[in-house]
């Protein structure tokens, strides 16, 4: 039982490689920038439990106070810092982590309670609104920070107070007399508790996570035999027509996936980050109990259904999820407009990070390249787009098309600042996503999910096994592998993911009996003993792909390997309508043009890719028109750049991923 | 200054003709059926002011009590009954009208107040919630009922108490000290007061309507210098997060077109019925003051903008308006899905009736065939579809496509029963929509907006002028005209609308110097003196039309003349997916097939109109796919019937107007 937040330590990204450079930016720039933001906004000092003037601000998203997430912002930063400190020591970051830990320790109440808002602003109201407030979410991030801290500092300075805090939860929540039969409005603590259980081995940590998961959505919960959120709302004296701003109607508990028990849910609904964090925990629970256990057979069918519903009917080409701004989440099946001027596109950065988490956990249960395809897609597109090249500007919402109201642009921070430090910590333990392994005695199985220049180093009994990849991925699909063992020989078996987008691929030296299972090429111990060096080639060609026609999106996207492309106004000075009327010619030749500025990448030029502009003059003053030709012809080139590179080079903030083909 | 509710008396529909038959069904069946419904549901006796058990029911759409509209349901039925009694006396209907009028008289309070809910259920709370409650809306319908009653019975039995009620409003509302500077959440009383003013000539009636219109949306209204709805909400002690169910967010006053003054509104927003009733009144106000007056120049630009925004960007092919169920109204520009499974389609019957009202009023200000085109479109499609052929079943929502969740089906009544009696009264005074006229001394100008077999009879000085049309419209575009004068000769000028859908047309005998202005063919007195009989021919051919490409609807519709067609499962036993995957071949030949069952109409067969079924198998388990051919081929005929005839012949309730073309 392992997690990428731990397994990543085995991975070393080759200096100068794609991800080494990104992580270096985060280490040298982002951590400092975010530390500055934490300090300027009051978050850094908040655990000192003094009053901050912003505590008086009315909530932007009623009823959640704007500072409600501060605990988690700090916790995620600490978590990310600890991961990155392992790369190289940084005294400024180290000092800040240590100071924050001391402030957190100092903020803990005698009974273990540890939350800024309910200690400073509303003392006495703790645990009265699990539905809307983020006490347990914050606690989950504190647990994850403590685990990262423990991993790097190898002491209990943070873990120890957090364990005391968790003990308070163990006492408070459950189905026993005197306990609250509640569960968090925003899942996170579940997955954190399960990770904690791995370290402590303490059954109470597993049990509490399992309670939160099993009880969620119980319509006859607690001794009141009613939904818990109703019970606590009445206890608060809440008027039944008093709605949280993100609720479309009273008691829309599908917003937080609590409208029915998880095992009975058939479609993915509500807030997308909550959904991903929750299902990640559910997958972990299934893994802990084994998929064939009672818990496993209870939840696994729901996991499959919800995942499929999400991928087939509620995901964007970038891997982004969530069309609806109001509840930051999923719309109805196939409702996937590209921008707010067409009905919405949210695709929050944190949600895509959640998809990566869930995909990675599912891969550990079922080695199927489909999950890794989605994980890779999110990583290079919906997640990576969330941070600028200089590491100091971020996006929260990742639309596929800009509009006058919502330009394609970045911000240095957010009032609700969940995304920036989430990218930081994700980049921090990124190595954990590339491969998983199983070791038993003198043998090892390594599943390679994604490719980059990096080395995995594993201790196998008294030997050290290394698997090294060398590649210019995601720009070139050739990957040179080398395996080595120091010490007694190790029986290594490798499984290499064949990407779903690869229309052809090759392994050199040639393998005579190909064994491919669920999209993974199995390389046997015997073959690897003969071939310690080999090459996997997955040629990358630019291509046009289309969304499901049921999305009613008459568009095509340009992709190449795992990269999704977009067009920006800066490369098309003639454009001022966000490419909304630009008609793409699917017969255009897609030419690759390697670039070195603002970073190395492969640009794509669609030669004469513009067939013309959509002409809607026939509809002036009309509802309908008899029209056969809606295009005013004018051939022009289209210059595509990777979506994740958008909003890095100036311009007017006009951008589009999918261009009309008719 | 005339209204169709008065001018209709000059029109006699030729027995056996299209509209004569429809009106006969309403007279003989619908009035009785609805009377039965009024009695069974408690509405009929409600003005007796006794408690009804349903008054205890919690509101289906908080905070509006379900019985809130009962006054208006009764009023609209009385109004319709009075119009139809003019066709032929009916003792049962007459007796019911008289009894209702006595009950209404008896329900009036000493100070003139006259409302069921606030007399029986919440006495003492009158005028405390203009925003959500329907006191003034109900009063508006009572005024309209009184005007119809007065027209038919030629006594003041109903008008007299209503005038007393209006006097109470005159005292209560206004900008003087001690008055409420409020305006109704649901417009209706404004247009009713302006109609009343025509009859009474009393300036106070004009002044009150003008106050409601001018004050609406005033952000610095009343002595509080704040929006009135905020002021009254606070006076009620309303929590600012307590939301009416139809509100997407607190204080979404655009829901009732009160987010800013009407003259400053640039796009049509919110509840579609409210918007149409309001703009109808605004148009009347402009007409009363003359378009060139200060009031005219203030409001006319807004009327133009709002109308254009509605027609070009927020109307369905049927003339129906409103995509969003939550607020029964307009979505963002070009968001016009066909059914709830694609994001919504509301197109309430009452809203289409409102479009007819507004179009008719605009025609009286500006004779432009564009308005009449939309009026005719609504009449034959979005309105007529609201009632079954037998006159006893109705629709409230008029989707363009069914789905498993929302079948295409009719109901005998609704909890909120605004639509059924609205169709009744509209059919009652329908003649008023066909033509408008101006008479001065011995001359007359008649504008013919729509065609049917009917005679318009006008008193011109001491002469009687008749204009007769004979046609099989909407199935045949040939219209025979005959004009006659009894008594001294009258200088008649005719203006005939040339329908926007007519790709060609002809007048016989031939006119040498055609004068066409804004889509109306002018026939001079001289020509008419030489040609008392003539024929207008507007050939009707079935054709495919398309929505604006910015709607992202890759579909085509079949229309013929003013009629919009649909397909139903009963004619296509092979269909069970609501025609969602049926691919239409735009090269198919459209063949006309006159039918006599269940009524006379022209069916359209698209020979081999089915090109195949949409094949989305390439997207199974995928977000995107490289796909060039998404159609599994299989040629079949498609049988189109007029949309208004849907849900009259049984079947599974599967129906679609726009079929995919790709």
PDB file of N, CA and C in Angstrom, chain A residues 62 239 241-243 248 311-312 315-317 326 332 335 340-343 370 377 543-550 552-554 581 614 616 619-621 623-626 660, chain B residues 62 239 241-243 248 311-312 315-317 326 332 335 340-343 370 377 543-550 552-554 557 581 614 616 619-621 623-626 660:
ATOM      1  N   UNK A  62     -21.527  33.140   0.119  1.00  0.00           N
ATOM      2  CA  UNK A  62     -22.266  32.853   1.348  1.00  0.00           C
ATOM      3  C   UNK A  62     -22.553  31.365   1.454  1.00  0.00           C
ATOM      4  N   UNK A 239     -33.293  28.698   8.200  1.00  0.00           N
ATOM      5  CA  UNK A 239     -34.528  28.763   7.428  1.00  0.00           C
ATOM      6  C   UNK A 239     -34.358  27.868   6.221  1.00  0.00           C
ATOM      7  N   UNK A 241     -35.287  28.056   3.351  1.00  0.00           N
ATOM      8  CA  UNK A 241     -35.100  28.717   2.058  1.00  0.00           C
ATOM      9  C   UNK A 241     -33.868  29.602   2.024  1.00  0.00           C
ATOM     10  N   UNK A 242     -33.069  29.450   3.080  1.00  0.00           N
ATOM     11  CA  UNK A 242     -31.795  30.158   3.166  1.00  0.00           C
ATOM     12  C   UNK A 242     -30.762  29.268   2.476  1.00  0.00           C
ATOM     13  N   UNK A 243     -30.283  29.720   1.347  1.00  0.00           N
ATOM     14  CA  UNK A 243     -29.457  28.831   0.521  1.00  0.00           C
ATOM     15  C   UNK A 243     -27.995  29.254   0.476  1.00  0.00           C
ATOM     16  N   UNK A 248     -28.255  25.323  -6.176  1.00  0.00           N
ATOM     17  CA  UNK A 248     -29.323  25.718  -7.094  1.00  0.00           C
ATOM     18  C   UNK A 248     -30.691  25.652  -6.436  1.00  0.00           C
ATOM     19  N   UNK A 311     -15.690  10.531 -17.691  1.00  0.00           N
ATOM     20  CA  UNK A 311     -14.818  10.586 -18.865  1.00  0.00           C
ATOM     21  C   UNK A 311     -15.635  10.688 -20.153  1.00  0.00           C
ATOM     22  N   UNK A 312     -16.663   9.885 -20.276  1.00  0.00           N
ATOM     23  CA  UNK A 312     -17.400   9.834 -21.544  1.00  0.00           C
ATOM     24  C   UNK A 312     -18.338  11.014 -21.732  1.00  0.00           C
ATOM     25  N   UNK A 315     -16.263  15.348 -19.453  1.00  0.00           N
ATOM     26  CA  UNK A 315     -14.865  15.800 -19.451  1.00  0.00           C
ATOM     27  C   UNK A 315     -14.546  16.595 -20.707  1.00  0.00           C
ATOM     28  N   UNK A 316     -13.697  17.575 -20.532  1.00  0.00           N
ATOM     29  CA  UNK A 316     -13.199  18.361 -21.661  1.00  0.00           C
ATOM     30  C   UNK A 316     -11.971  17.690 -22.271  1.00  0.00           C
ATOM     31  N   UNK A 317     -11.646  18.086 -23.485  1.00  0.00           N
ATOM     32  CA  UNK A 317     -10.509  17.515 -24.217  1.00  0.00           C
ATOM     33  C   UNK A 317      -9.207  17.647 -23.448  1.00  0.00           C
ATOM     34  N   UNK A 326     -21.629  28.024 -11.125  1.00  0.00           N
ATOM     35  CA  UNK A 326     -22.377  28.218  -9.877  1.00  0.00           C
ATOM     36  C   UNK A 326     -21.958  27.227  -8.802  1.00  0.00           C
ATOM     37  N   UNK A 332     -25.154  18.582 -16.833  1.00  0.00           N
ATOM     38  CA  UNK A 332     -25.797  17.359 -17.320  1.00  0.00           C
ATOM     39  C   UNK A 332     -24.880  16.700 -18.361  1.00  0.00           C
ATOM     40  N   UNK A 335     -23.022  18.236 -21.629  1.00  0.00           N
ATOM     41  CA  UNK A 335     -23.089  19.700 -21.635  1.00  0.00           C
ATOM     42  C   UNK A 335     -21.686  20.229 -21.385  1.00  0.00           C
ATOM     43  N   UNK A 340     -17.790  30.797 -21.117  1.00  0.00           N
ATOM     44  CA  UNK A 340     -18.966  31.294 -20.406  1.00  0.00           C
ATOM     45  C   UNK A 340     -19.982  31.913 -21.355  1.00  0.00           C
ATOM     46  N   UNK A 341     -19.529  32.435 -22.494  1.00  0.00           N
ATOM     47  CA  UNK A 341     -20.501  33.027 -23.412  1.00  0.00           C
ATOM     48  C   UNK A 341     -21.342  31.964 -24.097  1.00  0.00           C
ATOM     49  N   UNK A 342     -20.982  30.695 -23.911  1.00  0.00           N
ATOM     50  CA  UNK A 342     -21.791  29.623 -24.484  1.00  0.00           C
ATOM     51  C   UNK A 342     -22.435  28.762 -23.402  1.00  0.00           C
ATOM     52  N   UNK A 343     -22.374  29.208 -22.166  1.00  0.00           N
ATOM     53  CA  UNK A 343     -23.064  28.475 -21.110  1.00  0.00           C
ATOM     54  C   UNK A 343     -22.165  27.961 -20.016  1.00  0.00           C
ATOM     55  N   UNK A 370      -6.020   3.094 -19.794  1.00  0.00           N
ATOM     56  CA  UNK A 370      -7.047   4.120 -19.889  1.00  0.00           C
ATOM     57  C   UNK A 370      -6.921   5.148 -18.763  1.00  0.00           C
ATOM     58  N   UNK A 377      -3.125  13.152 -19.683  1.00  0.00           N
ATOM     59  CA  UNK A 377      -3.855  14.245 -20.335  1.00  0.00           C
ATOM     60  C   UNK A 377      -4.026  15.420 -19.367  1.00  0.00           C
ATOM     61  N   UNK A 543      -2.752  15.928 -34.928  1.00  0.00           N
ATOM     62  CA  UNK A 543      -3.982  15.422 -35.543  1.00  0.00           C
ATOM     63  C   UNK A 543      -5.180  16.226 -35.071  1.00  0.00           C
ATOM     64  N   UNK A 544      -6.235  16.130 -35.848  1.00  0.00           N
ATOM     65  CA  UNK A 544      -7.502  16.733 -35.452  1.00  0.00           C
ATOM     66  C   UNK A 544      -8.323  15.683 -34.723  1.00  0.00           C
ATOM     67  N   UNK A 545      -8.866  16.045 -33.579  1.00  0.00           N
ATOM     68  CA  UNK A 545      -9.815  15.151 -32.905  1.00  0.00           C
ATOM     69  C   UNK A 545     -11.097  15.920 -32.630  1.00  0.00           C
ATOM     70  N   UNK A 546     -12.163  15.163 -32.395  1.00  0.00           N
ATOM     71  CA  UNK A 546     -13.476  15.779 -32.252  1.00  0.00           C
ATOM     72  C   UNK A 546     -14.123  15.345 -30.948  1.00  0.00           C
ATOM     73  N   UNK A 547     -14.944  16.220 -30.363  1.00  0.00           N
ATOM     74  CA  UNK A 547     -15.707  15.793 -29.186  1.00  0.00           C
ATOM     75  C   UNK A 547     -16.873  14.900 -29.626  1.00  0.00           C
ATOM     76  N   UNK A 548     -17.431  14.195 -28.681  1.00  0.00           N
ATOM     77  CA  UNK A 548     -18.611  13.383 -28.971  1.00  0.00           C
ATOM     78  C   UNK A 548     -19.699  14.276 -29.599  1.00  0.00           C
ATOM     79  N   UNK A 549     -20.287  13.840 -30.701  1.00  0.00           N
ATOM     80  CA  UNK A 549     -21.303  14.677 -31.371  1.00  0.00           C
ATOM     81  C   UNK A 549     -22.474  15.038 -30.451  1.00  0.00           C
ATOM     82  N   UNK A 550     -22.697  14.232 -29.405  1.00  0.00           N
ATOM     83  CA  UNK A 550     -23.800  14.553 -28.498  1.00  0.00           C
ATOM     84  C   UNK A 550     -23.500  15.796 -27.657  1.00  0.00           C
ATOM     85  N   UNK A 552     -22.895  18.516 -29.011  1.00  0.00           N
ATOM     86  CA  UNK A 552     -23.373  19.599 -29.871  1.00  0.00           C
ATOM     87  C   UNK A 552     -22.286  20.643 -30.098  1.00  0.00           C
ATOM     88  N   UNK A 553     -21.054  20.235 -30.025  1.00  0.00           N
ATOM     89  CA  UNK A 553     -19.950  21.153 -30.276  1.00  0.00           C
ATOM     90  C   UNK A 553     -19.401  20.859 -31.669  1.00  0.00           C
ATOM     91  N   UNK A 554     -19.718  21.703 -32.645  1.00  0.00           N
ATOM     92  CA  UNK A 554     -19.265  21.426 -34.004  1.00  0.00           C
ATOM     93  C   UNK A 554     -17.832  21.897 -34.207  1.00  0.00           C
ATOM     94  N   UNK A 581     -15.734  32.800 -34.592  1.00  0.00           N
ATOM     95  CA  UNK A 581     -16.297  32.669 -35.932  1.00  0.00           C
ATOM     96  C   UNK A 581     -15.295  32.097 -36.935  1.00  0.00           C
ATOM     97  N   UNK A 614     -17.309  32.554 -40.032  1.00  0.00           N
ATOM     98  CA  UNK A 614     -18.738  32.247 -39.985  1.00  0.00           C
ATOM     99  C   UNK A 614     -19.534  33.503 -40.337  1.00  0.00           C
ATOM    100  N   UNK A 616     -23.119  35.068 -40.345  1.00  0.00           N
ATOM    101  CA  UNK A 616     -24.483  34.878 -39.845  1.00  0.00           C
ATOM    102  C   UNK A 616     -25.408  35.989 -40.328  1.00  0.00           C
ATOM    103  N   UNK A 619     -29.145  35.591 -40.774  1.00  0.00           N
ATOM    104  CA  UNK A 619     -30.026  35.517 -39.603  1.00  0.00           C
ATOM    105  C   UNK A 619     -30.307  36.888 -38.998  1.00  0.00           C
ATOM    106  N   UNK A 620     -29.836  37.941 -39.616  1.00  0.00           N
ATOM    107  CA  UNK A 620     -30.090  39.259 -39.033  1.00  0.00           C
ATOM    108  C   UNK A 620     -31.594  39.517 -38.946  1.00  0.00           C
ATOM    109  N   UNK A 621     -32.072  39.789 -37.763  1.00  0.00           N
ATOM    110  CA  UNK A 621     -33.495  40.035 -37.574  1.00  0.00           C
ATOM    111  C   UNK A 621     -34.358  38.787 -37.703  1.00  0.00           C
ATOM    112  N   UNK A 623     -35.197  34.482 -36.792  1.00  0.00           N
ATOM    113  CA  UNK A 623     -34.959  33.337 -35.910  1.00  0.00           C
ATOM    114  C   UNK A 623     -34.273  32.226 -36.699  1.00  0.00           C
ATOM    115  N   UNK A 624     -34.751  31.985 -37.905  1.00  0.00           N
ATOM    116  CA  UNK A 624     -34.169  30.931 -38.740  1.00  0.00           C
ATOM    117  C   UNK A 624     -33.904  31.480 -40.139  1.00  0.00           C
ATOM    118  N   UNK A 625     -33.136  30.740 -40.894  1.00  0.00           N
ATOM    119  CA  UNK A 625     -32.880  31.154 -42.274  1.00  0.00           C
ATOM    120  C   UNK A 625     -32.627  29.916 -43.115  1.00  0.00           C
ATOM    121  N   UNK A 626     -32.910  30.067 -44.396  1.00  0.00           N
ATOM    122  CA  UNK A 626     -32.608  29.013 -45.346  1.00  0.00           C
ATOM    123  C   UNK A 626     -31.193  29.317 -45.806  1.00  0.00           C
ATOM    124  N   UNK A 660     -14.461  25.906 -34.849  1.00  0.00           N
ATOM    125  CA  UNK A 660     -15.614  25.430 -35.632  1.00  0.00           C
ATOM    126  C   UNK A 660     -15.149  24.775 -36.909  1.00  0.00           C
TER     127      UNK A 660
ATOM    128  N   UNK B  62     -41.627  28.147  -3.704  1.00  0.00           N
ATOM    129  CA  UNK B  62     -41.488  29.102  -2.601  1.00  0.00           C
ATOM    130  C   UNK B  62     -41.100  30.485  -3.115  1.00  0.00           C
ATOM    131  N   UNK B 239     -34.382  37.441   5.497  1.00  0.00           N
ATOM    132  CA  UNK B 239     -32.952  37.157   5.517  1.00  0.00           C
ATOM    133  C   UNK B 239     -32.444  37.323   4.094  1.00  0.00           C
ATOM    134  N   UNK B 241     -30.324  35.872   2.463  1.00  0.00           N
ATOM    135  CA  UNK B 241     -29.975  34.653   1.740  1.00  0.00           C
ATOM    136  C   UNK B 241     -31.166  33.712   1.582  1.00  0.00           C
ATOM    137  N   UNK B 242     -32.337  34.243   1.938  1.00  0.00           N
ATOM    138  CA  UNK B 242     -33.587  33.515   1.779  1.00  0.00           C
ATOM    139  C   UNK B 242     -34.056  33.805   0.348  1.00  0.00           C
ATOM    140  N   UNK B 243     -34.030  32.808  -0.482  1.00  0.00           N
ATOM    141  CA  UNK B 243     -34.265  33.066  -1.907  1.00  0.00           C
ATOM    142  C   UNK B 243     -35.593  32.505  -2.415  1.00  0.00           C
ATOM    143  N   UNK B 248     -31.802  32.687  -9.155  1.00  0.00           N
ATOM    144  CA  UNK B 248     -30.495  32.028  -9.157  1.00  0.00           C
ATOM    145  C   UNK B 248     -29.583  32.571  -8.068  1.00  0.00           C
ATOM    146  N   UNK B 311     -35.701  38.255 -30.631  1.00  0.00           N
ATOM    147  CA  UNK B 311     -35.943  37.523 -31.880  1.00  0.00           C
ATOM    148  C   UNK B 311     -34.652  36.908 -32.417  1.00  0.00           C
ATOM    149  N   UNK B 312     -33.588  37.679 -32.426  1.00  0.00           N
ATOM    150  CA  UNK B 312     -32.360  37.191 -33.060  1.00  0.00           C
ATOM    151  C   UNK B 312     -31.593  36.191 -32.211  1.00  0.00           C
ATOM    152  N   UNK B 315     -35.022  33.307 -29.351  1.00  0.00           N
ATOM    153  CA  UNK B 315     -36.313  32.740 -29.764  1.00  0.00           C
ATOM    154  C   UNK B 315     -36.117  31.398 -30.456  1.00  0.00           C
ATOM    155  N   UNK B 316     -37.076  30.530 -30.228  1.00  0.00           N
ATOM    156  CA  UNK B 316     -37.091  29.241 -30.913  1.00  0.00           C
ATOM    157  C   UNK B 316     -37.800  29.371 -32.261  1.00  0.00           C
ATOM    158  N   UNK B 317     -37.569  28.396 -33.113  1.00  0.00           N
ATOM    159  CA  UNK B 317     -38.167  28.385 -34.451  1.00  0.00           C
ATOM    160  C   UNK B 317     -39.699  28.486 -34.417  1.00  0.00           C
ATOM    161  N   UNK B 326     -35.730  27.114 -14.522  1.00  0.00           N
ATOM    162  CA  UNK B 326     -35.660  27.649 -13.160  1.00  0.00           C
ATOM    163  C   UNK B 326     -36.383  28.976 -13.028  1.00  0.00           C
ATOM    164  N   UNK B 332     -28.787  32.911 -21.765  1.00  0.00           N
ATOM    165  CA  UNK B 332     -27.841  33.802 -22.427  1.00  0.00           C
ATOM    166  C   UNK B 332     -28.089  33.764 -23.942  1.00  0.00           C
ATOM    167  N   UNK B 335     -28.446  30.606 -26.472  1.00  0.00           N
ATOM    168  CA  UNK B 335     -28.563  29.347 -25.747  1.00  0.00           C
ATOM    169  C   UNK B 335     -29.983  28.831 -25.935  1.00  0.00           C
ATOM    170  N   UNK B 340     -34.871  19.324 -22.384  1.00  0.00           N
ATOM    171  CA  UNK B 340     -34.229  19.385 -21.066  1.00  0.00           C
ATOM    172  C   UNK B 340     -32.981  18.514 -21.001  1.00  0.00           C
ATOM    173  N   UNK B 341     -32.922  17.462 -21.815  1.00  0.00           N
ATOM    174  CA  UNK B 341     -31.723  16.623 -21.766  1.00  0.00           C
ATOM    175  C   UNK B 341     -30.526  17.328 -22.411  1.00  0.00           C
ATOM    176  N   UNK B 342     -30.764  18.456 -23.046  1.00  0.00           N
ATOM    177  CA  UNK B 342     -29.650  19.207 -23.636  1.00  0.00           C
ATOM    178  C   UNK B 342     -29.468  20.554 -22.941  1.00  0.00           C
ATOM    179  N   UNK B 343     -30.156  20.770 -21.840  1.00  0.00           N
ATOM    180  CA  UNK B 343     -29.941  22.003 -21.090  1.00  0.00           C
ATOM    181  C   UNK B 343     -31.173  22.873 -20.943  1.00  0.00           C
ATOM    182  N   UNK B 370     -42.335  42.491 -40.242  1.00  0.00           N
ATOM    183  CA  UNK B 370     -41.501  41.669 -39.353  1.00  0.00           C
ATOM    184  C   UNK B 370     -42.260  41.309 -38.066  1.00  0.00           C
ATOM    185  N   UNK B 377     -46.207  33.450 -36.581  1.00  0.00           N
ATOM    186  CA  UNK B 377     -45.399  32.288 -36.198  1.00  0.00           C
ATOM    187  C   UNK B 377     -45.830  31.767 -34.826  1.00  0.00           C
ATOM    188  N   UNK B 543     -39.930  23.576 -46.760  1.00  0.00           N
ATOM    189  CA  UNK B 543     -38.504  23.864 -46.909  1.00  0.00           C
ATOM    190  C   UNK B 543     -37.755  23.550 -45.616  1.00  0.00           C
ATOM    191  N   UNK B 544     -36.462  23.387 -45.766  1.00  0.00           N
ATOM    192  CA  UNK B 544     -35.611  23.214 -44.592  1.00  0.00           C
ATOM    193  C   UNK B 544     -35.077  24.576 -44.182  1.00  0.00           C
ATOM    194  N   UNK B 545     -35.164  24.892 -42.905  1.00  0.00           N
ATOM    195  CA  UNK B 545     -34.523  26.105 -42.404  1.00  0.00           C
ATOM    196  C   UNK B 545     -33.608  25.737 -41.241  1.00  0.00           C
ATOM    197  N   UNK B 546     -32.690  26.646 -40.950  1.00  0.00           N
ATOM    198  CA  UNK B 546     -31.673  26.362 -39.934  1.00  0.00           C
ATOM    199  C   UNK B 546     -31.633  27.454 -38.881  1.00  0.00           C
ATOM    200  N   UNK B 547     -31.305  27.071 -37.637  1.00  0.00           N
ATOM    201  CA  UNK B 547     -31.116  28.115 -36.617  1.00  0.00           C
ATOM    202  C   UNK B 547     -29.772  28.808 -36.838  1.00  0.00           C
ATOM    203  N   UNK B 548     -29.614  29.960 -36.240  1.00  0.00           N
ATOM    204  CA  UNK B 548     -28.343  30.674 -36.306  1.00  0.00           C
ATOM    205  C   UNK B 548     -27.217  29.727 -35.852  1.00  0.00           C
ATOM    206  N   UNK B 549     -26.140  29.638 -36.622  1.00  0.00           N
ATOM    207  CA  UNK B 549     -25.053  28.712 -36.255  1.00  0.00           C
ATOM    208  C   UNK B 549     -24.483  28.980 -34.853  1.00  0.00           C
ATOM    209  N   UNK B 550     -24.645  30.218 -34.368  1.00  0.00           N
ATOM    210  CA  UNK B 550     -24.131  30.520 -33.030  1.00  0.00           C
ATOM    211  C   UNK B 550     -24.932  29.817 -31.936  1.00  0.00           C
ATOM    212  N   UNK B 552     -25.220  26.743 -31.900  1.00  0.00           N
ATOM    213  CA  UNK B 552     -24.546  25.445 -31.802  1.00  0.00           C
ATOM    214  C   UNK B 552     -25.536  24.286 -31.960  1.00  0.00           C
ATOM    215  N   UNK B 553     -26.597  24.522 -32.664  1.00  0.00           N
ATOM    216  CA  UNK B 553     -27.585  23.459 -32.896  1.00  0.00           C
ATOM    217  C   UNK B 553     -27.384  22.964 -34.333  1.00  0.00           C
ATOM    218  N   UNK B 554     -26.783  21.803 -34.509  1.00  0.00           N
ATOM    219  CA  UNK B 554     -26.504  21.318 -35.860  1.00  0.00           C
ATOM    220  C   UNK B 554     -27.740  20.627 -36.442  1.00  0.00           C
ATOM    221  N   UNK B 557     -34.897  22.392 -39.521  1.00  0.00           N
ATOM    222  CA  UNK B 557     -36.332  22.290 -39.269  1.00  0.00           C
ATOM    223  C   UNK B 557     -37.052  22.228 -40.604  1.00  0.00           C
ATOM    224  N   UNK B 581     -30.795  10.749 -32.365  1.00  0.00           N
ATOM    225  CA  UNK B 581     -29.671  10.285 -33.171  1.00  0.00           C
ATOM    226  C   UNK B 581     -30.019  10.162 -34.650  1.00  0.00           C
ATOM    227  N   UNK B 614     -26.888   8.524 -35.836  1.00  0.00           N
ATOM    228  CA  UNK B 614     -25.612   9.003 -35.302  1.00  0.00           C
ATOM    229  C   UNK B 614     -24.903   7.851 -34.589  1.00  0.00           C
ATOM    230  N   UNK B 616     -21.951   6.956 -32.195  1.00  0.00           N
ATOM    231  CA  UNK B 616     -20.948   7.543 -31.298  1.00  0.00           C
ATOM    232  C   UNK B 616     -20.033   6.470 -30.703  1.00  0.00           C
ATOM    233  N   UNK B 619     -16.493   7.059 -29.529  1.00  0.00           N
ATOM    234  CA  UNK B 619     -16.246   7.814 -28.296  1.00  0.00           C
ATOM    235  C   UNK B 619     -16.423   6.966 -27.049  1.00  0.00           C
ATOM    236  N   UNK B 620     -16.699   5.679 -27.213  1.00  0.00           N
ATOM    237  CA  UNK B 620     -16.914   4.858 -26.017  1.00  0.00           C
ATOM    238  C   UNK B 620     -15.667   4.858 -25.140  1.00  0.00           C
ATOM    239  N   UNK B 621     -15.828   5.283 -23.911  1.00  0.00           N
ATOM    240  CA  UNK B 621     -14.683   5.336 -23.005  1.00  0.00           C
ATOM    241  C   UNK B 621     -13.706   6.454 -23.321  1.00  0.00           C
ATOM    242  N   UNK B 623     -12.853  10.735 -24.351  1.00  0.00           N
ATOM    243  CA  UNK B 623     -13.308  12.124 -24.354  1.00  0.00           C
ATOM    244  C   UNK B 623     -13.414  12.612 -25.792  1.00  0.00           C
ATOM    245  N   UNK B 624     -12.402  12.301 -26.595  1.00  0.00           N
ATOM    246  CA  UNK B 624     -12.402  12.731 -28.000  1.00  0.00           C
ATOM    247  C   UNK B 624     -12.058  11.540 -28.890  1.00  0.00           C
ATOM    248  N   UNK B 625     -12.300  11.699 -30.158  1.00  0.00           N
ATOM    249  CA  UNK B 625     -11.951  10.635 -31.102  1.00  0.00           C
ATOM    250  C   UNK B 625     -11.621  11.268 -32.441  1.00  0.00           C
ATOM    251  N   UNK B 626     -10.828  10.524 -33.205  1.00  0.00           N
ATOM    252  CA  UNK B 626     -10.512  10.938 -34.559  1.00  0.00           C
ATOM    253  C   UNK B 626     -11.589  10.280 -35.394  1.00  0.00           C
ATOM    254  N   UNK B 660     -30.930  16.435 -36.480  1.00  0.00           N
ATOM    255  CA  UNK B 660     -29.496  16.614 -36.768  1.00  0.00           C
ATOM    256  C   UNK B 660     -29.235  16.498 -38.246  1.00  0.00           C
TER     257      UNK B 660
END
